[in-house]
XYZ file of C-alpha atoms in Angstrom:
647
model
C -56.273 57.548 -60.647
C -58.860 56.667 -63.272
C -58.075 56.850 -66.986
C -59.474 56.135 -70.430
C -57.351 54.595 -73.183
C -57.579 54.967 -76.945
C -55.695 52.468 -79.131
C -55.168 52.921 -82.872
C -53.338 50.141 -84.710
C -51.877 51.452 -87.966
C -49.787 49.849 -90.671
C -46.525 51.122 -89.150
C -47.198 52.341 -85.603
C -49.621 51.488 -82.824
C -50.699 54.595 -80.915
C -51.973 54.883 -77.352
C -53.598 57.932 -75.776
C -54.078 57.717 -72.011
C -56.492 60.352 -70.707
C -56.702 60.844 -66.946
C -59.877 61.913 -65.165
C -58.213 65.324 -64.684
C -57.820 65.736 -68.446
C -54.089 65.104 -68.572
C -52.810 63.179 -71.580
C -49.919 60.759 -71.790
C -48.928 58.902 -74.930
C -47.266 55.720 -76.118
C -46.182 55.105 -79.711
C -44.655 51.763 -80.665
C -44.025 49.893 -83.887
C -46.958 47.692 -84.910
C -46.538 43.941 -84.620
C -48.162 42.755 -87.899
C -48.092 39.097 -86.835
C -49.724 39.688 -83.436
C -51.253 43.182 -83.192
C -52.895 42.436 -79.842
C -49.568 41.671 -78.179
C -48.416 45.303 -78.026
C -51.802 46.287 -76.573
C -51.527 43.827 -73.719
C -47.924 44.832 -73.016
C -48.778 48.531 -72.948
C -51.778 48.075 -70.636
C -49.695 46.077 -68.171
C -47.200 48.943 -68.014
C -49.813 51.568 -67.097
C -50.273 52.762 -63.559
C -53.930 53.776 -63.539
C -57.413 52.381 -63.009
C -58.706 51.905 -66.553
C -62.404 52.799 -66.854
C -62.794 52.580 -70.648
C -60.918 51.416 -73.742
C -61.717 52.468 -77.317
C -60.031 50.806 -80.255
C -59.447 51.150 -84.009
C -57.848 48.309 -85.902
C -56.565 47.364 -89.366
C -57.283 43.677 -88.760
C -60.246 43.510 -91.165
C -58.311 45.106 -94.018
C -55.195 43.037 -93.411
C -57.225 39.813 -93.522
C -58.528 40.578 -97.003
C -55.113 41.737 -98.199
C -53.673 38.361 -97.272
C -51.427 39.334 -94.383
C -49.132 36.609 -93.130
C -50.563 34.584 -90.208
C -54.108 35.710 -91.088
C -55.579 32.744 -92.940
C -58.997 33.330 -94.482
C -61.482 30.918 -92.865
C -63.313 28.440 -95.066
C -66.521 30.220 -96.066
C -69.587 29.053 -98.008
C -72.331 30.947 -99.822
C -76.007 30.036 -100.128
C -77.805 31.915 -102.886
C -80.946 31.743 -105.009
C -81.119 29.049 -107.673
C -79.506 30.385 -110.853
C -77.352 32.993 -109.124
C -74.444 30.853 -107.987
C -71.898 32.761 -110.062
C -73.057 36.349 -109.470
C -70.229 36.840 -106.992
C -67.689 35.858 -109.652
C -69.252 37.488 -112.709
C -69.567 40.799 -110.879
C -70.009 43.895 -113.020
C -67.574 42.918 -115.776
C -65.409 45.899 -114.861
C -61.849 45.770 -116.167
C -59.698 48.076 -114.055
C -56.971 47.998 -116.708
C -58.774 47.743 -120.018
C -55.775 46.852 -122.207
C -53.896 44.672 -119.726
C -54.121 41.141 -121.110
C -52.662 39.740 -117.906
C -55.043 41.370 -115.447
C -56.465 38.943 -112.908
C -59.538 39.549 -110.805
C -59.176 39.387 -107.031
C -59.171 35.833 -105.742
C -62.595 34.490 -104.909
C -63.266 34.491 -101.178
C -65.728 31.623 -101.717
C -64.680 29.011 -104.311
C -67.355 27.743 -106.671
C -67.428 24.351 -104.941
C -68.666 26.063 -101.757
C -71.392 28.121 -103.462
C -74.789 26.402 -103.199
C -78.010 27.227 -105.033
C -81.210 27.108 -102.967
C -84.629 26.578 -104.540
C -86.396 29.650 -103.194
C -87.607 32.875 -104.810
C -88.842 36.335 -103.866
C -89.986 38.608 -106.686
C -89.151 42.290 -107.246
C -92.238 43.330 -105.256
C -91.174 41.342 -102.200
C -93.738 38.564 -102.688
C -92.590 35.034 -101.885
C -92.971 32.925 -105.017
C -91.312 29.872 -103.510
C -90.664 29.325 -99.825
C -87.352 27.898 -98.737
C -87.512 24.176 -97.931
C -86.079 23.265 -94.552
C -84.941 19.800 -95.666
C -82.875 21.328 -98.454
C -81.090 23.661 -96.020
C -80.488 20.778 -93.612
C -78.831 18.767 -96.397
C -76.678 21.717 -97.480
C -75.632 22.354 -93.873
C -74.420 18.757 -93.491
C -72.414 19.022 -96.721
C -70.806 22.211 -95.444
C -69.833 20.504 -92.207
C -68.208 17.699 -94.175
C -66.236 20.317 -96.139
C -64.941 21.925 -92.953
C -66.757 25.217 -93.512
C -66.440 27.675 -90.632
C -68.620 30.603 -91.743
C -71.681 30.853 -94.017
C -73.018 33.756 -96.083
C -76.657 33.774 -97.226
C -77.751 36.127 -100.012
C -81.098 35.533 -101.692
C -82.598 37.565 -104.512
C -84.698 40.574 -103.346
C -84.263 39.683 -99.677
C -83.949 43.405 -98.902
C -87.689 43.631 -99.634
C -88.692 40.432 -97.847
C -86.115 38.648 -95.651
C -88.367 35.743 -94.641
C -86.540 33.025 -96.602
C -83.157 34.229 -95.349
C -84.401 34.262 -91.752
C -85.685 30.682 -92.044
C -82.360 29.616 -93.546
C -80.459 31.327 -90.729
C -82.550 29.611 -88.053
C -81.663 26.187 -89.500
C -77.971 26.976 -90.015
C -77.732 28.182 -86.411
C -77.913 24.543 -85.316
C -74.676 23.797 -87.167
C -72.610 26.993 -87.406
C -71.520 29.777 -85.101
C -70.803 32.324 -87.824
C -73.662 33.207 -90.200
C -74.160 36.394 -92.237
C -77.454 37.068 -94.009
C -77.648 39.846 -96.585
C -80.950 41.274 -95.325
C -79.194 42.133 -92.056
C -75.743 43.036 -93.374
C -76.613 45.043 -96.525
C -80.365 45.381 -96.901
C -80.433 47.166 -100.254
C -80.651 46.378 -103.991
C -77.932 45.243 -106.436
C -77.420 41.553 -105.816
C -73.709 41.555 -106.676
C -72.733 44.310 -104.228
C -75.080 42.960 -101.547
C -73.712 39.443 -101.938
C -70.111 40.678 -101.962
C -70.698 42.646 -98.755
C -72.264 39.618 -97.081
C -69.418 37.327 -98.164
C -66.776 39.765 -96.903
C -68.621 39.982 -93.607
C -68.781 36.183 -93.350
C -65.051 35.881 -94.051
C -64.198 38.444 -91.365
C -66.566 37.190 -88.653
C -64.458 34.318 -87.248
C -61.208 36.329 -87.244
C -62.525 39.638 -85.930
C -64.870 38.160 -83.329
C -62.196 35.864 -81.902
C -59.654 38.730 -81.882
C -62.056 41.048 -80.052
C -63.189 38.386 -77.582
C -59.614 37.361 -76.780
C -58.588 40.968 -76.373
C -61.603 41.818 -74.231
C -60.931 38.869 -71.930
C -57.459 40.258 -71.174
C -58.610 43.830 -70.534
C -59.122 45.214 -67.029
C -62.504 46.796 -67.950
C -65.680 45.640 -69.672
C -66.190 49.096 -71.193
C -64.564 48.238 -74.518
C -65.733 49.897 -77.730
C -64.682 49.805 -81.396
C -64.562 52.596 -83.977
C -66.630 51.899 -87.100
C -65.915 53.135 -90.616
C -68.923 55.471 -90.400
C -67.324 57.552 -87.661
C -69.012 56.249 -84.511
C -68.268 53.803 -81.730
C -69.978 50.425 -81.549
C -69.843 47.673 -78.953
C -68.047 44.345 -79.312
C -71.201 42.385 -80.145
C -72.074 44.752 -83.007
C -68.480 44.669 -84.294
C -68.404 40.868 -84.127
C -71.727 40.517 -85.954
C -70.897 43.121 -88.631
C -67.089 43.292 -88.863
C -67.428 44.643 -92.408
C -67.925 48.049 -90.798
C -64.425 48.056 -89.256
C -62.495 48.176 -92.524
C -61.682 51.918 -92.343
C -62.009 52.396 -88.595
C -58.626 54.050 -88.055
C -58.869 56.692 -90.813
C -62.427 57.535 -89.713
C -61.151 58.393 -86.233
C -58.898 61.116 -87.649
C -61.849 62.865 -89.288
C -63.826 62.639 -86.044
C -60.926 64.187 -84.134
C -60.723 67.060 -86.633
C -64.459 67.764 -86.527
C -64.543 67.616 -82.715
C -61.422 69.663 -82.133
C -62.519 72.550 -84.377
C -66.334 72.402 -84.517
C -68.328 74.530 -86.963
C -65.349 75.114 -89.265
C -64.717 74.156 -92.868
C -61.718 71.842 -92.774
C -59.740 69.534 -94.979
C -58.632 66.680 -92.757
C -55.276 65.292 -93.866
C -53.702 62.262 -92.200
C -50.285 61.041 -93.342
C -48.884 58.106 -91.424
C -46.234 55.549 -92.159
C -48.114 53.699 -94.918
C -50.889 55.837 -96.413
C -52.263 59.374 -96.551
C -55.981 60.107 -96.220
C -57.933 63.270 -97.036
C -61.481 64.114 -96.003
C -63.741 67.167 -95.901
C -65.599 68.655 -92.937
C -68.199 71.371 -93.582
C -69.554 73.238 -90.561
C -68.459 70.382 -88.329
C -70.150 67.701 -90.467
C -68.293 65.052 -92.455
C -69.426 63.359 -95.653
C -70.636 59.744 -95.713
C -70.372 57.421 -98.703
C -71.936 53.984 -99.063
C -69.628 52.601 -101.763
C -66.212 51.111 -101.121
C -63.929 48.421 -102.525
C -61.655 46.761 -100.014
C -58.439 45.056 -101.056
C -58.462 46.777 -104.436
C -56.301 49.300 -106.212
C -56.356 53.069 -105.922
C -55.359 55.538 -108.606
C -54.497 58.997 -107.263
C -57.004 58.498 -104.449
C -59.777 57.014 -106.566
C -60.868 53.444 -105.961
C -60.376 51.467 -109.172
C -63.742 49.805 -109.734
C -63.505 46.067 -110.193
C -60.101 45.660 -108.563
C -61.303 44.683 -105.083
C -64.310 43.434 -103.125
C -67.314 45.833 -103.251
C -68.780 46.845 -99.902
C -72.174 48.509 -99.428
C -71.898 50.030 -95.987
C -71.586 53.606 -94.676
C -68.012 54.919 -94.645
C -66.575 58.328 -93.857
C -65.826 59.723 -97.323
C -62.044 59.656 -97.686
C -59.563 59.693 -100.538
C -56.582 57.502 -99.725
C -53.225 57.281 -101.486
C -50.177 55.106 -100.909
C -48.085 57.910 -99.462
C -46.521 57.678 -96.030
C -43.210 57.914 -94.282
C -42.508 54.323 -95.260
C -43.390 54.720 -98.956
C -40.580 53.253 -101.046
C -38.679 55.377 -103.600
C -37.556 53.507 -106.739
C -36.786 53.787 -110.436
C -38.753 52.074 -113.193
C -37.429 50.371 -116.322
C -37.087 53.755 -118.057
C -35.021 55.005 -115.071
C -37.769 57.447 -114.079
C -38.022 58.163 -110.363
C -41.154 56.728 -108.737
C -42.680 56.756 -105.240
C -44.972 54.012 -103.965
C -47.336 52.315 -103.887
C -45.324 49.762 -101.873
C -44.467 50.668 -98.284
C -41.680 49.393 -96.063
C -44.244 49.292 -93.231
C -43.170 48.626 -89.668
C -41.070 45.586 -90.441
C -38.430 46.147 -91.735
C -39.351 49.822 -92.151
C -37.270 52.626 -93.699
C -33.506 52.221 -93.963
C -32.947 54.862 -91.272
C -34.881 52.785 -88.690
C -31.983 50.320 -88.605
C -34.266 47.281 -88.618
C -32.973 45.665 -91.793
C -34.728 47.810 -94.377
C -32.705 48.261 -97.569
C -35.071 50.286 -99.766
C -35.053 54.111 -99.509
C -38.286 55.717 -98.350
C -39.879 59.130 -97.814
C -38.736 59.089 -94.177
C -35.167 58.582 -95.381
C -35.561 61.514 -97.797
C -36.821 63.856 -95.059
C -33.933 62.798 -92.814
C -31.328 63.347 -95.559
C -32.659 66.868 -96.235
C -32.637 67.782 -92.537
C -36.408 67.950 -92.146
C -36.277 65.103 -89.662
C -33.939 64.936 -86.691
C -31.980 61.850 -85.759
C -34.454 60.809 -83.036
C -38.174 60.050 -83.071
C -40.740 59.158 -80.396
C -38.936 61.050 -77.665
C -35.612 59.407 -78.447
C -36.995 55.864 -78.405
C -36.312 55.485 -82.128
C -32.826 56.470 -83.304
C -32.437 57.289 -86.992
C -29.358 56.347 -88.992
C -28.687 59.195 -91.449
C -25.521 57.714 -92.927
C -27.275 54.481 -93.878
C -30.157 56.484 -95.378
C -27.728 58.461 -97.570
C -25.957 55.279 -98.618
C -29.242 53.586 -99.547
C -30.558 56.630 -101.424
C -27.279 56.861 -103.376
C -28.248 53.682 -105.240
C -30.842 55.810 -107.068
C -28.535 58.744 -107.844
C -27.358 61.818 -105.982
C -29.004 61.282 -102.576
C -29.930 64.936 -102.094
C -31.379 65.418 -105.570
C -33.261 62.124 -105.385
C -34.637 62.999 -101.936
C -35.838 66.422 -103.103
C -37.452 65.023 -106.260
C -39.115 62.191 -104.302
C -40.662 64.668 -101.844
C -41.954 66.770 -104.744
C -43.553 63.658 -106.253
C -45.150 62.518 -103.010
C -46.519 66.013 -102.341
C -48.069 66.081 -105.798
C -49.675 62.687 -105.211
C -51.142 63.785 -101.870
C -52.390 67.072 -103.333
C -54.346 65.040 -105.886
C -56.114 63.229 -103.064
C -57.095 66.556 -101.508
C -58.407 67.823 -104.850
C -60.447 64.648 -105.181
C -62.456 65.386 -102.023
C -62.778 69.100 -102.800
C -62.549 70.198 -106.452
C -64.183 67.011 -107.769
C -66.977 67.421 -105.211
C -67.620 70.995 -106.371
C -65.741 72.580 -103.430
C -63.070 75.289 -103.516
C -60.115 74.069 -101.385
C -58.842 77.629 -100.884
C -61.919 78.349 -98.746
C -60.920 75.620 -96.259
C -58.286 75.344 -93.558
C -55.977 72.320 -93.674
C -55.759 70.371 -90.419
C -52.933 67.901 -90.791
C -51.772 65.103 -88.541
C -50.241 61.647 -88.525
C -46.572 61.126 -87.828
C -45.552 62.414 -91.278
C -48.358 64.892 -92.054
C -46.906 68.069 -90.485
C -43.640 67.581 -92.396
C -45.527 68.087 -95.674
C -48.406 70.351 -94.598
C -47.252 73.771 -95.857
C -46.073 72.274 -99.153
C -49.518 70.768 -99.727
C -51.208 74.020 -98.715
C -49.190 75.972 -101.275
C -49.887 73.386 -103.954
C -53.681 73.669 -103.564
C -53.965 77.343 -102.565
C -54.704 77.045 -98.845
C -53.463 79.856 -96.607
C -54.135 78.424 -93.114
C -52.678 75.206 -91.707
C -53.498 73.745 -88.303
C -51.237 71.310 -86.456
C -53.336 69.870 -83.599
C -51.919 68.654 -80.280
C -50.313 65.202 -80.414
C -50.515 65.094 -84.231
C -48.832 61.706 -84.530
C -51.512 60.199 -82.295
C -54.415 62.419 -83.299
C -56.509 59.592 -84.747
C -56.226 57.790 -81.413
C -57.367 60.983 -79.697
C -60.369 60.994 -82.057
C -61.494 57.689 -80.571
C -62.026 59.433 -77.236
C -64.032 62.205 -78.920
C -66.387 59.934 -80.899
C -70.013 59.219 -80.029
C -71.828 55.894 -80.228
C -73.410 55.477 -83.647
C -75.609 52.639 -84.957
C -77.183 52.325 -88.409
C -80.354 50.882 -89.967
C -81.637 51.093 -93.555
C -84.583 50.267 -95.786
C -84.825 50.169 -99.568
C -87.627 51.470 -101.786
C -89.622 53.196 -99.061
C -93.246 53.954 -99.813
C -93.961 56.504 -97.050
C -90.754 58.394 -96.308
C -91.600 60.124 -93.046
C -93.230 57.099 -91.437
C -90.514 54.721 -92.599
C -87.794 57.017 -91.258
C -89.631 56.937 -87.938
C -89.868 53.138 -88.114
C -86.098 52.862 -88.554
C -85.626 55.193 -85.594
C -87.966 53.060 -83.500
C -86.039 49.899 -84.407
C -82.734 51.496 -83.462
C -84.146 52.733 -80.157
C -85.309 49.219 -79.273
C -81.999 47.736 -80.333
C -79.939 50.117 -78.192
C -82.236 49.665 -75.203
C -81.336 53.167 -74.041
C -82.057 56.760 -74.876
C -80.836 58.206 -78.169
C -79.633 61.822 -78.262
C -80.443 62.394 -81.916
C -80.899 60.685 -85.263
C -79.202 61.389 -88.583
C -81.330 60.715 -91.648
C -79.763 60.002 -95.043
C -81.208 58.970 -98.400
C -79.696 57.464 -101.558
C -81.410 59.366 -104.374
C -81.220 59.345 -108.176
C -83.120 60.555 -111.202
C -85.364 57.883 -112.674
C -83.336 55.955 -115.213
C -79.977 56.649 -113.593
C -77.842 53.690 -112.548
C -76.300 55.087 -109.353
C -77.349 57.296 -106.492
C -76.078 60.241 -104.477
C -76.323 60.114 -100.686
C -77.874 63.259 -99.199
C -78.834 64.373 -95.679
C -82.553 64.544 -94.995
C -83.739 67.177 -92.541
C -87.150 67.559 -94.158
C -88.574 64.922 -96.526
C -90.256 67.744 -98.483
C -86.822 69.172 -99.331
C -85.288 65.964 -100.727
C -85.491 67.004 -104.374
C -83.989 70.441 -103.662
C -81.058 69.009 -101.664
C -80.478 66.246 -104.219
C -80.380 68.636 -107.166
C -77.966 70.958 -105.348
C -75.593 68.033 -104.785
C -76.119 66.697 -108.316
C -75.214 70.104 -109.759
C -72.116 70.397 -107.556
C -71.016 66.838 -108.390
C -71.825 66.542 -112.095
C -72.401 70.124 -113.242
C -76.013 69.690 -114.397
C -79.536 68.804 -113.271
C -82.518 67.215 -115.040
C -85.468 69.257 -113.859
C -87.921 67.485 -116.167
C -87.206 64.058 -114.676
C -88.659 62.564 -111.502
C -86.387 61.536 -108.660
C -86.321 58.140 -106.958
C -85.398 57.428 -103.332
C -83.704 54.037 -103.485
C -82.580 53.547 -99.884
C -83.087 55.457 -96.669
C -80.811 55.034 -93.690
C -80.771 56.318 -90.138
C -77.938 56.686 -87.661
C -78.864 56.671 -83.999
C -76.317 58.797 -82.143
C -75.791 58.559 -78.422
C -73.436 61.256 -77.273
C -70.570 60.462 -74.947
C -69.422 63.004 -72.398
C -66.762 65.137 -74.070
C -63.549 64.594 -72.116
C -61.664 67.513 -70.651
C -58.305 67.693 -72.399
C -55.548 69.836 -70.979
C -53.006 71.265 -73.375
C -49.766 71.938 -71.538
C -47.220 74.597 -72.442
C -43.613 75.279 -71.541
C -41.743 78.482 -70.864
C -38.699 78.083 -73.089
C -38.780 80.026 -76.363
C -35.219 79.397 -77.562
C -34.354 76.869 -80.281
C -32.717 73.655 -79.150
C -30.369 73.817 -82.135
C -29.777 75.333 -85.549
C -29.832 72.768 -88.353
C -29.016 72.832 -92.048
C -32.265 72.061 -93.875
C -33.059 72.046 -97.571
C -36.066 74.333 -98.016
C -37.141 74.368 -101.659
C -33.812 74.363 -103.538
C -31.532 75.926 -100.923
C -29.754 74.774 -97.810
C -30.573 77.209 -95.015
C -29.863 77.474 -91.293
C -33.124 76.700 -89.520
C -34.084 77.088 -85.862
C -35.319 73.811 -84.369
C -37.817 74.145 -81.495
C -39.310 71.599 -79.095
C -43.088 72.024 -79.082
C -43.595 70.770 -75.541
C -41.281 73.526 -74.240
C -42.793 76.466 -76.142
C -44.897 78.996 -74.185
C -48.486 79.774 -75.111
C -48.650 82.564 -77.663
C -45.142 81.926 -78.984
C -44.840 83.288 -82.523
C -43.138 81.214 -85.189
C -41.518 82.769 -88.236
C -40.468 80.460 -91.038
C -38.237 78.830 -91.899
C -38.376 76.724 -88.744
C -38.640 73.138 -87.543
C -40.849 72.185 -84.592
C -40.182 68.772 -83.097
C -42.383 66.923 -80.629
C -42.877 63.420 -79.309
C -45.034 62.109 -82.152
C -44.248 64.272 -85.170
C -42.171 67.029 -86.761
C -43.533 70.218 -88.350
C -41.712 71.965 -91.194
C -42.426 75.709 -91.543
C -41.321 77.219 -94.837
C -40.146 80.763 -95.400
C -43.198 82.947 -95.942
C -45.250 81.226 -93.257
C -45.904 82.561 -89.757
C -47.590 80.816 -86.870
C -48.636 80.961 -83.262
C -48.621 78.323 -80.524
C -51.998 77.853 -78.837
C -54.083 74.701 -78.294
C -52.949 73.922 -81.820
C -50.192 75.469 -83.894
C -51.822 77.698 -86.494
C -49.669 78.532 -89.513
C -50.707 81.336 -91.870
C -49.148 82.205 -95.194
C -47.980 85.808 -95.526
């Protein structure tokens, strides 16, 4: 029997979806091995009894490298830049994330000053070469880098997005000495030298680690059809991922949005993914998801907003998500004023929550749900036993375990609701006009509470919610990107980007997606808009500007700063069978705290429920990968997904 496999490595669990050629799904969910994430993949594949035709993969390796995970040492990286711009990467934008914090420290420099070299070359703001790069100078620098033990080199020259010639010459010389080279005109071909240089440096740092990880993993796989999810929501091949690993930073969260958009096409959805470490919210309008080109990796987040200046800026397309430190493993604690707090630290997979029995001694959200009866004493089909007594004992250190658990869940729900408002209300969207599709191992436990908090009346629990992001990998298309800054002839230059992508893919392209970064003249930052007709750019831009900022400037000209094109090659949509049972009786009645009261609640097993089974809250629905809590006042029906509607 042939099968396809999707693998999503998260901060707490690693998820496997095995899809047979007949459309039948089987699943594996195991704790992530932070020290050797590839080990669990190899072990799982060995255990499978099928002929594997394709493997698709999402990984947190890129993020973990920049966060300084144990056993992931950052390779020695150098930077070549234009004479006079050696310290741009360190000066940055002079942002202070915490204005009055005298002890704030910027993120550590990925390239120390001793490994940043100035090159006597210059391209002006029109793209004209004022001074050509001298080959002898690059040769001398390359030899110094070898003596320093440098592994990877980043090259970022001024205005190279307009004319990359000097960078290309530099790359051709460095190729004689180094395997890993990142040039900014290929990695982030757009203006703003700090962000472009930062993106190139991050890419250079990740190249040796990600490429060796992917090559080692591919060599152990039983198929050559091995693809990686990018942060922009499409699959790429191993060579593209190895050359531009910067685009893998949010690969896992992007897969969840793709799964939502594919599973319920042409609907307006809020995609909400709550796992063991974080919660992510995104918006899908008529089956289309938003793309942003700004991101800071390794930085801080405040209620879902990236704190500018706290991490490493990245200029690359990402699925637009708000992310908060809220997951099943989020630690509950008290501050110096004895106020109850949740997060941002997570217990992760090792040691995990107290109830996992793996040595954790700090109470978490999973412990709180278990104490209040919202979780049973077994997870993952009985493969993970939960210790309720230890959870109560650990929570008691913070006060009455039941009161603390209830208050902690209220706090975490409020934090996650803020993330949802960030991608809706602050984007000019009314969340009450959307349905909430929620997944991740912990998402369905909190779904109806979040819906009530933000005024949503319809909640969707998809099949296999705890592995839904992995399922999204099987539903994603191939997607490759190209861009050009300061275009002179929009239509022709869009076509030129499409031609370049077609040649690069060496195969037919099903369709192209055109985007443009646009601003009013004099503005410092742009909005990214879709471009269906170049004659409609101003109209579309002003509609988005009004929705985002509440005003337009009709008397001011607009400026198209960067255009970008995605070439999309569709993959055959797999047939997915959703199986049903024929048993409509609860497996047990459990005491559960719903709001402020302990009530007797029917507990059902989702895999056993018949199609069309009607659910009346309060109820608990357990399944292999997740648990759904249905409050009083909510009714639902079991179909391909469980749809819950507020009375």
